[in-house]
CSV table of C-alpha atoms in Angstrom, one decimal:
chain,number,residue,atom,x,y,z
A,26,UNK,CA,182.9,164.4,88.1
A,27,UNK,CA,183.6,165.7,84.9
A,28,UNK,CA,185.1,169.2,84.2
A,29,UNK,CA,181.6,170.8,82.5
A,30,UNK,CA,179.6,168.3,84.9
A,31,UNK,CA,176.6,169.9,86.8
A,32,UNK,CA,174.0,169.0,89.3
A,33,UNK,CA,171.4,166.8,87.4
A,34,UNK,CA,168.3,169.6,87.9
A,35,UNK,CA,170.1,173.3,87.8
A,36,UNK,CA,167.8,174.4,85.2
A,37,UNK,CA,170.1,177.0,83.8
A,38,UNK,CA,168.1,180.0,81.8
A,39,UNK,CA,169.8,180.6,78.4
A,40,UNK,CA,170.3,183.4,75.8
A,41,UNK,CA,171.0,181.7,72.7
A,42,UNK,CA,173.0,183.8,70.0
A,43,UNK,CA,173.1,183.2,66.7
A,44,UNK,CA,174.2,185.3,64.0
A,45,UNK,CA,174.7,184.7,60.5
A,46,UNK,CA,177.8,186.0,58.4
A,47,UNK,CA,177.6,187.4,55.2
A,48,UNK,CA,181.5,185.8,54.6
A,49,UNK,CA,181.4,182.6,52.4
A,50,UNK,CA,184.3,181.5,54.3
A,51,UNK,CA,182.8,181.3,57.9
A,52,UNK,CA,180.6,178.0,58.2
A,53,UNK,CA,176.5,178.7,59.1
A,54,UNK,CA,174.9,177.0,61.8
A,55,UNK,CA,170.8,176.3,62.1
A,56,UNK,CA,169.3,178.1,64.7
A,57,UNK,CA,166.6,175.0,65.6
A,58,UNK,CA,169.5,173.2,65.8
A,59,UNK,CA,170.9,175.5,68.4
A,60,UNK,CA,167.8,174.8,70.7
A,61,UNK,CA,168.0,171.5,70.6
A,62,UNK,CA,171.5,171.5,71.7
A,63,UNK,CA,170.1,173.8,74.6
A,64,UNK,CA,167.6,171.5,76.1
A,65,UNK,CA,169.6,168.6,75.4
A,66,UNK,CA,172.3,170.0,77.9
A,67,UNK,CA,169.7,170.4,80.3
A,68,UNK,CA,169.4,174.5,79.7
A,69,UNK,CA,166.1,176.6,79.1
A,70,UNK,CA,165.8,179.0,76.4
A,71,UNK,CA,164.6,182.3,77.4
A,72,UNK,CA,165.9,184.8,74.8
A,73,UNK,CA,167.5,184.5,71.1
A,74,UNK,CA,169.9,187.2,69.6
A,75,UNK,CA,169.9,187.4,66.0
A,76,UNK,CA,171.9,189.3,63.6
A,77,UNK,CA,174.0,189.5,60.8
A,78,UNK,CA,177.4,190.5,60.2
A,79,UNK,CA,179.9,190.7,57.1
A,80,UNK,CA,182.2,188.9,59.1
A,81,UNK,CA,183.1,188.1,63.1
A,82,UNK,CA,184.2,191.0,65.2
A,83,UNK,CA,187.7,190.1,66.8
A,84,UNK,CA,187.0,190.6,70.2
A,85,UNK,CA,183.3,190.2,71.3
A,86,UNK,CA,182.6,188.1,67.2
A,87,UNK,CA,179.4,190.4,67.6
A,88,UNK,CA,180.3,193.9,68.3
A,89,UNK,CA,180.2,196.6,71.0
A,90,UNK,CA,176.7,197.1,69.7
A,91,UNK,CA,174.7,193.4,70.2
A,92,UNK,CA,177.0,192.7,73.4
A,93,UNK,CA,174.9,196.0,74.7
A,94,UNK,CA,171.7,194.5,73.5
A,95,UNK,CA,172.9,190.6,74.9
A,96,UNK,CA,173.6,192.2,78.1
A,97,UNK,CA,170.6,194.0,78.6
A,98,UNK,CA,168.9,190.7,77.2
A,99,UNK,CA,170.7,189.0,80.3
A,100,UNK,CA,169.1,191.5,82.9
A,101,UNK,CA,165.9,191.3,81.2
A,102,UNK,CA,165.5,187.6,81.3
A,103,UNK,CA,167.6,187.1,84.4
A,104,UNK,CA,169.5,184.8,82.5
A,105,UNK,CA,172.6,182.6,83.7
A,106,UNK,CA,174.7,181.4,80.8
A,107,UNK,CA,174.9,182.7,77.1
A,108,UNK,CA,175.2,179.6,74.9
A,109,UNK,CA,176.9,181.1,71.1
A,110,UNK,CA,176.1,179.1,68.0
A,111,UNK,CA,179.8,179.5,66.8
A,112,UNK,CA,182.8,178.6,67.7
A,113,UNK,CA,184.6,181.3,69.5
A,114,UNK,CA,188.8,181.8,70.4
A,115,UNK,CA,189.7,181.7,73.8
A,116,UNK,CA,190.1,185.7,73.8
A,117,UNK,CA,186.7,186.3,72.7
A,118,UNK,CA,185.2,184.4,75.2
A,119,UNK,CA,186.9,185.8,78.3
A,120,UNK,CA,185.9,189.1,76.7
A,121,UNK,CA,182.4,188.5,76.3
A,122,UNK,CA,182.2,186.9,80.2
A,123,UNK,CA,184.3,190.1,81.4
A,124,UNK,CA,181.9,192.6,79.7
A,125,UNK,CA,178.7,190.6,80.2
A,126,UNK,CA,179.0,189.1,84.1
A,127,UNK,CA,178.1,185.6,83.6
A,128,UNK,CA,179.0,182.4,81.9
A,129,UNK,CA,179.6,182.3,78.0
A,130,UNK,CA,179.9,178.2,76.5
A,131,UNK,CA,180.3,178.3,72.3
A,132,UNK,CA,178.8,175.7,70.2
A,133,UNK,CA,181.8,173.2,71.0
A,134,UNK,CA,181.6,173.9,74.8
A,135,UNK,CA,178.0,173.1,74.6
A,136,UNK,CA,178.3,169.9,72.4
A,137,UNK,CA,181.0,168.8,74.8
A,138,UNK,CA,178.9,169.3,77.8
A,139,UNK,CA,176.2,167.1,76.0
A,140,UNK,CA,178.4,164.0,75.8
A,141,UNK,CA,179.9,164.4,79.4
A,142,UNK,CA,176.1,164.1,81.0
A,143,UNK,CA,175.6,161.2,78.3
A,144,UNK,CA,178.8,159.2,78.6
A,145,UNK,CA,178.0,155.9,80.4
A,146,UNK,CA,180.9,153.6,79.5
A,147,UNK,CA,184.5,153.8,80.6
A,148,UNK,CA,185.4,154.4,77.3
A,149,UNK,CA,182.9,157.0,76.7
A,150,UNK,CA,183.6,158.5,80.1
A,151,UNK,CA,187.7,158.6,78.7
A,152,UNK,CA,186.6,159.9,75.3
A,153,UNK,CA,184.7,163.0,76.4
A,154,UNK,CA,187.1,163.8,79.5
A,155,UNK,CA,190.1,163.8,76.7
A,156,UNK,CA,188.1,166.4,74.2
A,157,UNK,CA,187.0,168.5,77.1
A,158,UNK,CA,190.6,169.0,78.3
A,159,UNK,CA,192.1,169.5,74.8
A,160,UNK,CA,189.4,171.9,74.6
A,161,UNK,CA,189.9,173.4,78.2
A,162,UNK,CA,193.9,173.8,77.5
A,163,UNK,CA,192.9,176.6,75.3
A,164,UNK,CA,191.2,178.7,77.6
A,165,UNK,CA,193.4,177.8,80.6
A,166,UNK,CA,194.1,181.3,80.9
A,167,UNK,CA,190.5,182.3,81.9
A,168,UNK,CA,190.6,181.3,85.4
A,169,UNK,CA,193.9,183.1,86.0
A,170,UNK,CA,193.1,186.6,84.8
A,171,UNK,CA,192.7,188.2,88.2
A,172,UNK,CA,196.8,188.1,88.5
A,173,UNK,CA,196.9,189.6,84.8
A,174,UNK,CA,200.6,188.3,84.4
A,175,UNK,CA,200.2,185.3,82.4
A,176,UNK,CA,203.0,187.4,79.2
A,177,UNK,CA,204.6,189.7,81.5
A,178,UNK,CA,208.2,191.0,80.9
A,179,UNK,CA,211.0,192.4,83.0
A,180,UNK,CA,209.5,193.3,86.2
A,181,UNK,CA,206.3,191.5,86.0
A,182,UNK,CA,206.9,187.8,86.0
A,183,UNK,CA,204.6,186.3,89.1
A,184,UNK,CA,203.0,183.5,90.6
A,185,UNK,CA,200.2,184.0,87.7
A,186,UNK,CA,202.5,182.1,85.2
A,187,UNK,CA,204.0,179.9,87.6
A,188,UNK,CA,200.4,178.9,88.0
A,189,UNK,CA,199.4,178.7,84.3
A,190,UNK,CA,202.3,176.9,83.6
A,191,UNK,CA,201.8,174.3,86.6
A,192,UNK,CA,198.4,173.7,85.7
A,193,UNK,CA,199.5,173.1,81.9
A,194,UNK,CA,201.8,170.6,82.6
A,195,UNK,CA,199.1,168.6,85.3
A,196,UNK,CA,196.5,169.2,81.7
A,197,UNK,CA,199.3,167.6,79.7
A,198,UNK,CA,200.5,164.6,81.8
A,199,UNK,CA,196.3,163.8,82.6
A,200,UNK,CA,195.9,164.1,78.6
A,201,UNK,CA,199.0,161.8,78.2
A,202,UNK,CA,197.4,159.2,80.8
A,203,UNK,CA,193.9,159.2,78.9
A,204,UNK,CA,195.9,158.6,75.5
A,205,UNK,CA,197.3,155.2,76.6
A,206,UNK,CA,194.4,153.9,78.7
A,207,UNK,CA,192.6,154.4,74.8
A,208,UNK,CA,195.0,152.7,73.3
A,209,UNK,CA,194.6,149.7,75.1
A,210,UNK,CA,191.2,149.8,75.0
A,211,UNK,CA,191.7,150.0,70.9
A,212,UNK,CA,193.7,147.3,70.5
A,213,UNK,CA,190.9,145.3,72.1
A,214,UNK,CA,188.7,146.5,69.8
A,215,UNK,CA,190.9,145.8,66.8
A,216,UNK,CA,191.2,141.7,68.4
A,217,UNK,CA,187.8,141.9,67.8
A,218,UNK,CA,187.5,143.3,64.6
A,219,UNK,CA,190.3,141.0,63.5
A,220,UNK,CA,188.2,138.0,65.1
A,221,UNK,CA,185.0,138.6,63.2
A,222,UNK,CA,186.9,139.1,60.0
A,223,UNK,CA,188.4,135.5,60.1
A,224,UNK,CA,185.3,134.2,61.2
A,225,UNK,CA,184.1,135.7,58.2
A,226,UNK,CA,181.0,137.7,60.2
A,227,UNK,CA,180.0,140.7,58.5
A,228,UNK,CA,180.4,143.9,60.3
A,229,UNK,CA,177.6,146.9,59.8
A,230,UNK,CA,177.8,150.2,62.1
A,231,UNK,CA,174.9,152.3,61.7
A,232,UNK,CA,176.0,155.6,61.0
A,233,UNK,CA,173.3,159.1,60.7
A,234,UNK,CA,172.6,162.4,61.8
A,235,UNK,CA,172.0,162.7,65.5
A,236,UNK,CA,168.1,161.8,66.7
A,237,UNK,CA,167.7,160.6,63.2
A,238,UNK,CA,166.3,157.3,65.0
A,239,UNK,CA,169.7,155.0,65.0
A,240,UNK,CA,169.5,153.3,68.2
A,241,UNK,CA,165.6,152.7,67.8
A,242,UNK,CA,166.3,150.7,64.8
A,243,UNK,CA,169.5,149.1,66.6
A,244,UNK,CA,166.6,147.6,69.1
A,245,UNK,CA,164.1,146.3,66.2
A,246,UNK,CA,167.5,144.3,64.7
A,247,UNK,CA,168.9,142.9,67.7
A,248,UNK,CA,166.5,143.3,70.6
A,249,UNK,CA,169.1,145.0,72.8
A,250,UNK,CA,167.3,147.4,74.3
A,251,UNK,CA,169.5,150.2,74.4
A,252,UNK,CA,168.4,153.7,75.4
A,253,UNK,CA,166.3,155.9,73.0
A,254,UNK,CA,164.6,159.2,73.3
A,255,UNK,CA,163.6,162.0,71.2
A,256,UNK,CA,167.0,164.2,72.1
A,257,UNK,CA,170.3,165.0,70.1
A,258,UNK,CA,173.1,162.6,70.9
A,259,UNK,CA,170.7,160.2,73.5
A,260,UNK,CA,173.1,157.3,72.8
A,261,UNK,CA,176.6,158.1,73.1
A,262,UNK,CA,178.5,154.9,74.1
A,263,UNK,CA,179.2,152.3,71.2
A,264,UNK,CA,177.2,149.1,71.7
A,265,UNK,CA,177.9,146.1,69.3
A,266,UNK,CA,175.5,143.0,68.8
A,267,UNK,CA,175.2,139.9,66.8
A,268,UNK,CA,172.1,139.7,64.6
A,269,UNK,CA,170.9,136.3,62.6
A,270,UNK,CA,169.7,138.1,59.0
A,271,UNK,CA,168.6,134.4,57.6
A,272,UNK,CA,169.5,130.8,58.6
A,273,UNK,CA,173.5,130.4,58.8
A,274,UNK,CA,174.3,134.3,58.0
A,275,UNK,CA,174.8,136.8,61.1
A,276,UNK,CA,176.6,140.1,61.4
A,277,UNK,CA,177.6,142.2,64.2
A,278,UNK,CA,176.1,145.5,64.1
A,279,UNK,CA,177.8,148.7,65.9
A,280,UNK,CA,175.8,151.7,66.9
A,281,UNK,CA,177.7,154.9,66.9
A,282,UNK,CA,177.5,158.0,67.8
A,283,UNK,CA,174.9,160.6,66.2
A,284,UNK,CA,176.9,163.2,64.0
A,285,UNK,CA,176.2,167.0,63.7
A,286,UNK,CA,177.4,169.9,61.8
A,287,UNK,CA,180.7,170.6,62.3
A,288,UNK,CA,181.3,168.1,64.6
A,289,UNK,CA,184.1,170.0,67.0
A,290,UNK,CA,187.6,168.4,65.9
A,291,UNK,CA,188.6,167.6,69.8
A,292,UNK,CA,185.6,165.0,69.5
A,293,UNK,CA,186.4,163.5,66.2
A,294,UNK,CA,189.8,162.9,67.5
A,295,UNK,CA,188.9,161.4,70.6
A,296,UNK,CA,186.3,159.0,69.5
A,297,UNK,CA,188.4,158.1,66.9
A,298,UNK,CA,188.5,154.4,68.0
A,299,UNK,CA,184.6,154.7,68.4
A,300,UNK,CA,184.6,156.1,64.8
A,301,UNK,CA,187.1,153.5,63.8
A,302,UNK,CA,184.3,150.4,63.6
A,303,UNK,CA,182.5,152.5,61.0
A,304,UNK,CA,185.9,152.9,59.2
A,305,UNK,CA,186.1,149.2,58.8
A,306,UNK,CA,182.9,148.0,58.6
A,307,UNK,CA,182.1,146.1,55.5
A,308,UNK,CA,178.8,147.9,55.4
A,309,UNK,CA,177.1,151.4,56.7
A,310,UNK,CA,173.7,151.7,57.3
A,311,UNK,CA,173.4,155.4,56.9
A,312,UNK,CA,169.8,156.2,59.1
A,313,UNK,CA,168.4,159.5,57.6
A,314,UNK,CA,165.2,161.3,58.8
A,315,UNK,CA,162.6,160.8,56.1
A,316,UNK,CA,160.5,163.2,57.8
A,317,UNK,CA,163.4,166.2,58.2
A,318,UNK,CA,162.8,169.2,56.4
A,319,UNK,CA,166.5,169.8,56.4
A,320,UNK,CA,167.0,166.1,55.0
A,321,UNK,CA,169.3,166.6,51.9
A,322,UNK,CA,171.7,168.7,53.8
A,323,UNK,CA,171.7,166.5,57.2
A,324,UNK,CA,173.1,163.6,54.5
A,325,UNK,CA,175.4,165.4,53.1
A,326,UNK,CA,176.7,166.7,56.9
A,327,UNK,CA,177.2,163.0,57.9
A,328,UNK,CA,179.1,162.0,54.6
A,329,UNK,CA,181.0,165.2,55.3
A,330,UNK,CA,181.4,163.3,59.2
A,331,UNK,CA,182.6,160.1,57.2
A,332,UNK,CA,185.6,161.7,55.2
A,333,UNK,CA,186.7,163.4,58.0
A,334,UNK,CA,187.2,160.0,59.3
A,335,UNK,CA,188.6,158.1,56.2
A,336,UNK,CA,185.2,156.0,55.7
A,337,UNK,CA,184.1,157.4,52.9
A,338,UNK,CA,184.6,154.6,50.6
A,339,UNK,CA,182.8,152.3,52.8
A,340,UNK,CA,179.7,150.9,50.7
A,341,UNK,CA,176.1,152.2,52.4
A,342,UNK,CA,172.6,151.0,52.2
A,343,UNK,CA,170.3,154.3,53.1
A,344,UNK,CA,167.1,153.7,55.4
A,345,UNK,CA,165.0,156.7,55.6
A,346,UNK,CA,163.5,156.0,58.8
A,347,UNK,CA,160.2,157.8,60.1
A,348,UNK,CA,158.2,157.3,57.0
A,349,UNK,CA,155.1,157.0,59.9
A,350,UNK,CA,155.4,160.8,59.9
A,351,UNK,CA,155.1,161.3,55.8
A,352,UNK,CA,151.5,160.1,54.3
A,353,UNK,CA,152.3,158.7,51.2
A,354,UNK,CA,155.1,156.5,51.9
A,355,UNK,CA,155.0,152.8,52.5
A,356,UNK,CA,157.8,150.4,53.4
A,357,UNK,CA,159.7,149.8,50.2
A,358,UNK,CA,163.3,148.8,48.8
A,359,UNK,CA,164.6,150.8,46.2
A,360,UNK,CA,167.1,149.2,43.7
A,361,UNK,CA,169.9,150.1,41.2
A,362,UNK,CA,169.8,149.3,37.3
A,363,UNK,CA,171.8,145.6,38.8
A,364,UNK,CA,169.1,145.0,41.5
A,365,UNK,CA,171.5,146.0,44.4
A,366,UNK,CA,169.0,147.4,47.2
A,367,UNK,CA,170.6,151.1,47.9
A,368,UNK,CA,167.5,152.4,50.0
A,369,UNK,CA,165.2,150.9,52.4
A,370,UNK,CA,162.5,153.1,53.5
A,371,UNK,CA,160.7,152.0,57.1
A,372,UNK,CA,159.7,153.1,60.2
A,373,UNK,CA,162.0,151.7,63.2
A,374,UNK,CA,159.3,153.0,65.8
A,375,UNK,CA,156.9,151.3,64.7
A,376,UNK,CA,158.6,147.9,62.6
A,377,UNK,CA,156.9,148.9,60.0
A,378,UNK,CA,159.5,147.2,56.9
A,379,UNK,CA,162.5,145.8,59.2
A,380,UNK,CA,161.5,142.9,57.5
A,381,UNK,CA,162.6,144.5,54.2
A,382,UNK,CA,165.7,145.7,55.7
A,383,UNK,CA,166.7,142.4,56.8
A,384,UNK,CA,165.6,141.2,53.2
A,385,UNK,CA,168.3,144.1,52.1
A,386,UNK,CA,171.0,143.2,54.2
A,387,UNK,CA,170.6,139.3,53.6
A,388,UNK,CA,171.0,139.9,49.5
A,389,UNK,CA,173.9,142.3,49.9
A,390,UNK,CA,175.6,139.8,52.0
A,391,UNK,CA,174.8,136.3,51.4
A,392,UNK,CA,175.1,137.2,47.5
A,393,UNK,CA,178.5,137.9,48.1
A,394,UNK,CA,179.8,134.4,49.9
A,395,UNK,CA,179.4,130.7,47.7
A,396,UNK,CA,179.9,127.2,48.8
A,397,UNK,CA,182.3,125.0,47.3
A,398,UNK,CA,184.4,121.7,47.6
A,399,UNK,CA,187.8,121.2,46.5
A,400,UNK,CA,190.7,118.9,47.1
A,401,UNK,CA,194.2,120.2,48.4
A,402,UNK,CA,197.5,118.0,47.8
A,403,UNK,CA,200.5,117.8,50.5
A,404,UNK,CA,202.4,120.9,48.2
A,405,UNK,CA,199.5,123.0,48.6
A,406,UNK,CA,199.6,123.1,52.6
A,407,UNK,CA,200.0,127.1,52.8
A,408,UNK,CA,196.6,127.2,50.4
A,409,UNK,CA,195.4,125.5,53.1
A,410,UNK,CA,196.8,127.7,55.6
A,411,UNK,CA,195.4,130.7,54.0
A,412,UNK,CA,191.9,129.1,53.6
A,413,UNK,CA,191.2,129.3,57.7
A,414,UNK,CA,192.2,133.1,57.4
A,415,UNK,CA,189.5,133.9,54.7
A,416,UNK,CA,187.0,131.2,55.1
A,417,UNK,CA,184.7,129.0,56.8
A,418,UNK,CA,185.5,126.1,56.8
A,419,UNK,CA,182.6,123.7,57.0
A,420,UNK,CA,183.8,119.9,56.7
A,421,UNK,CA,187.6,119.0,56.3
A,422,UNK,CA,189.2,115.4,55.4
A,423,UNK,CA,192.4,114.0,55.2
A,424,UNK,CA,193.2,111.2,52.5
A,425,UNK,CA,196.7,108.7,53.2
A,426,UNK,CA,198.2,110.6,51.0
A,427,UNK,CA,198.7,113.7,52.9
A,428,UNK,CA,195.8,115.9,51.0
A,429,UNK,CA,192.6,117.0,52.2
A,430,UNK,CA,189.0,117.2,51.2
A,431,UNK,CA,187.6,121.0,52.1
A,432,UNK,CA,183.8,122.2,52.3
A,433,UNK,CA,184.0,125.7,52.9
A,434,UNK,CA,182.1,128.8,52.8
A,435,UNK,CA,184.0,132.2,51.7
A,436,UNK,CA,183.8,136.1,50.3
A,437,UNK,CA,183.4,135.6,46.1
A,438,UNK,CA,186.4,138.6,46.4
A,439,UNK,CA,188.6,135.8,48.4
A,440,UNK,CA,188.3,133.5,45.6
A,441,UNK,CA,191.5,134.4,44.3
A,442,UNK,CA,193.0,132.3,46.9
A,443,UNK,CA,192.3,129.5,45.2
A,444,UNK,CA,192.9,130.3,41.7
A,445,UNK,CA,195.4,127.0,41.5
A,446,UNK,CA,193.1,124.8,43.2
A,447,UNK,CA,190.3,122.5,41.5
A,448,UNK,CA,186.9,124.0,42.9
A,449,UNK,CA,183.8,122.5,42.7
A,450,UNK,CA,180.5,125.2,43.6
A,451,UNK,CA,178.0,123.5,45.7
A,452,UNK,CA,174.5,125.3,45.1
C-alpha cells in the first residue's frame, strides 16, 4: 500500500477551495481544472469556496474569515476532506486541519494521490512512493503534534522529538533505498537508448497536456492497446513500442506522462528517468487539444514542463488531436516556407488523418538518412570502426588487399564521418 493509498470505493465528499490572488508573484490555478483533479482521485465535489485575496494569509493562506465560512461549508455539506487549489507549507496545513476537524490535501497532495492509484509498473510504483515521501518529510511533524515538543528547550525535550527524529531518519534511509533501485532501473533505460541510437532507430515520445488524447493516439500508431479514458493522468507508466512508418523506416515511440500546471517539483524530480526519453528523443510529438478552450495556454504549460526538464530544444511536430469535436476542421498537414510538416491536425479517436501523421513522420525522418557506397582502404580501419556506431550497414566486402566495399544507410548530420572517404549516393 502506498502512503495516500485508499480503499478503491470511499467516495470521499469534497470542499474544493480556490481563491485567486491579486499578487503577480503567486502562480493562478483553473478552477475546472481543480474538479477534474477531484474526481480523478476518486473524490466528489460538493461545495466550492471562492475568493480573492491580495496575497496568502500566513497561517490559514485564506484568513480567519473564509476558514469560518469553509467550516460551516464542512458541516453544511457533511464533507470529509478539503482539497486546496494551492500549494500550501506544512504550518498552514496543520492549521487549517486543527481549526477545521477533518483532512486538508493541497494541490500537490492531491496530484500525488492521483499517480499512486494510477501507478502500475514497478517503476511507476517507485516513482510516486519517492515524491510522496519527499513530500510527506515536510509535514512529518503533523502526526506528532499531540506531544507538542517537536523545538522544545531546557526542560522540555521528550519522546516527541525522539520520535520525529526516528521517523526522519527511517523517511531518509527508505528515500535513499528508492534512489538506487531508480538508478538501476535508468541505466537500463539508457542501454536502450544507447541501443536504438546505434541501430540508428529513431526515437519519438509523445509529450502533451494531461487527457489531451496521448495514449489514444499511441494505440492508432502502434496497436498496443494501452489504457485510455477520458480522466487527467489515466496513463501514468511509460510504455515504448516499435512502429513501421514506411517500408525499411521504424521508430520507437515512448508515451509519457500527461503534464499539468505547475507540475509539483517532487514529481518532476522523480520521474526524471521517465522524463529523460523525451529529453533525448530525436523527435516530440507534442498532442494538444484542438477542441480546449484553454488551448494556447495548455501549450505553453507543457513547453513550460519541457524546460524544466532540459528538452526544450528537442524538435516537435504539433498534432491537434480532437478536431471530431470542432466543425470546420478536416485532417490536414500544415507546412513551413521549406515544406517541413510542423502540424498535423487529426482525430486519434476516430483515425481520422493518422495516415497524414505517418506521412509527417516518414518525411521528417527518411528525408534525413541517404544511401551510399564507398570503398575503405586498410589505413582507414577506425573510419570503419566509426561507420557501425553511426550507420547501418547494409552490405560489406572485403577485397585481398585488406579494404572493404560498404553499402550503408546513415543520418545526412553523420556524414561528416566520411568527409575523407570517396562516397558514392545510391538513389
Amino acid at each position: 500500500m502506498h502512503l495516500f493509498d485508499r480503499p478503491a470505493d470511499t467516495g470521499e465528499r469534497a470542499v474544493l477551495v480556490h481563491i485567486a490572488m491579486k499578487s503577480h508573484k503567486v502562480e493562478q490555478e483553473d478552477l475546472a481544472e481543480l474538479k477534474e483533479l477531484a474526481k480523478s482521485a476518486r473524490a466528489e465535489p460538493v461545495f466550492v469556496l471562492t475568493g480573492s485575496r491580495p496575497s496568502p494569509d500566513a497561517k490559514f493562506f485564506i484568513g480567519s474569515g473564509k476558514v469560518e465560512e469553509l467550516r460551516l461549508a464542512i458541516v453544511e455539506h457533511a464533507a470529509d476532506i478539503v482539497l486546496f487549489n494551492h500549494p500550501l507549507t506544512p504550518s498552514q496545513e496543520r492549521n487549517l486541519e486543527k481549526a477545521l476537524n477533518v483532512r486538508v490535501v493541497d494541490r500537490n497532495g492531491l496530484i500525488l494521490d492521483i499517480f499512486a492509484q494510477r501507478a502500475q509498473t514497478f517503476e511507476g510504483k517507485l516513482q510516486v512512493e519517492l515524491a510522496q515521501l519527499k513530500h510527506l518529510s515536510t509535514r512529518l511533524v503533523r502526526g506528532w503534534t499531540h506531544l507538542e515538543r517537536q523545538k522544545g528547550g531546557i526542560g522540555l525535550r521528550g519522546p516527541g522529538e525522539t520520535q520525529l527524529e526516528t521517523d526522519r531518519r527511517l523517511l531518509a534511509v527508505r528515500i535513499q533505498q528508492i534512489q538506487r533501485k531508480l538508478e538501476k532501473v535508468e541505466s537500463q533505460r539508457h542501454q536502450g537508448r544507447s541501443k536504438r541510437k546505434k541501430a540508428e532507430i529513431a526515437s519519438v515520445s509523445l509529450v502533451g497536456y494531461t487527457n489531451a488524447g496521448k495514449s489514444t493516439l499511441f494505440n492508432q500508431l502502434t496497436g498496443a492497446g494501452i489504457y485510455v479514458a477520458d480522466q487527467l493522468f489515466a496513463t501514468l507508466d511509460p510504455t515504448l513500442r516499435h512502429c513501421q512508418l514506411v517500408e525499411g523506416t521504424e521508430m520507437v515511440l515512448a508515451d509519457t506522462v500527461g503534464f499539468i500546471r505547475h507540475l509539483p517539483h517532487e514529481l518532476v524530480a522523480a520521474f526524471k528517468s521517465t522524463l529523460q526519453e523525451a529529453t533525448e528523443a530525436d523527435l516530440l510529438l507534442h498532442v494538444i487539444d484542438a477542441n480546449a478552450e484553454d488551448r494556447d495556454d495548455t501549450i505553453f504549460q507543457v513547453n513550460q514542463v519541457l524546460a524544466d526538464i532540459g528538452a526544450e530544444k528537442v524538435p516537435q511536430l504539433q498534432v491537434f488531436n480532437k478536431i471530431d469535436l470542432l466543425s470546420d476542421i478536416e485532417p490536414r498537414i500544415d507546412r513551413d516556407e521549406h515544406d517541413k510538416p510542423i502540424r498535423v491536425w487529426l482525430s486519434a479517436e476516430h483515425g481520422l488523418g493518422i495516415d497524414l501523421l505517418r506521412q509527417a513522420l516518414a518525411e521528417l525522418f527518411v528525408s534525413s538518412k541517404v544511401k551510399l557506397h564507398c570503398y575503405l582502404s586498410p589505413a582507414q580501419a577506425g573510419i570503419r570502426a566509426k561507420l557501425f556506431d553511426v550507420a547501418r550497414i547494409i552490405n560489406e566486402q572485403s577485397d585481398d588487399f585488406g579494404g572493404c566495399e560498404l553499402t550503408l544507410e546513415m543520418d545526412k548530420k553523420n556524414l561528416g564521418v566520411l568527409k575523407t572517404v570517396e562516397i558514392h549516393p545510391i538513389s
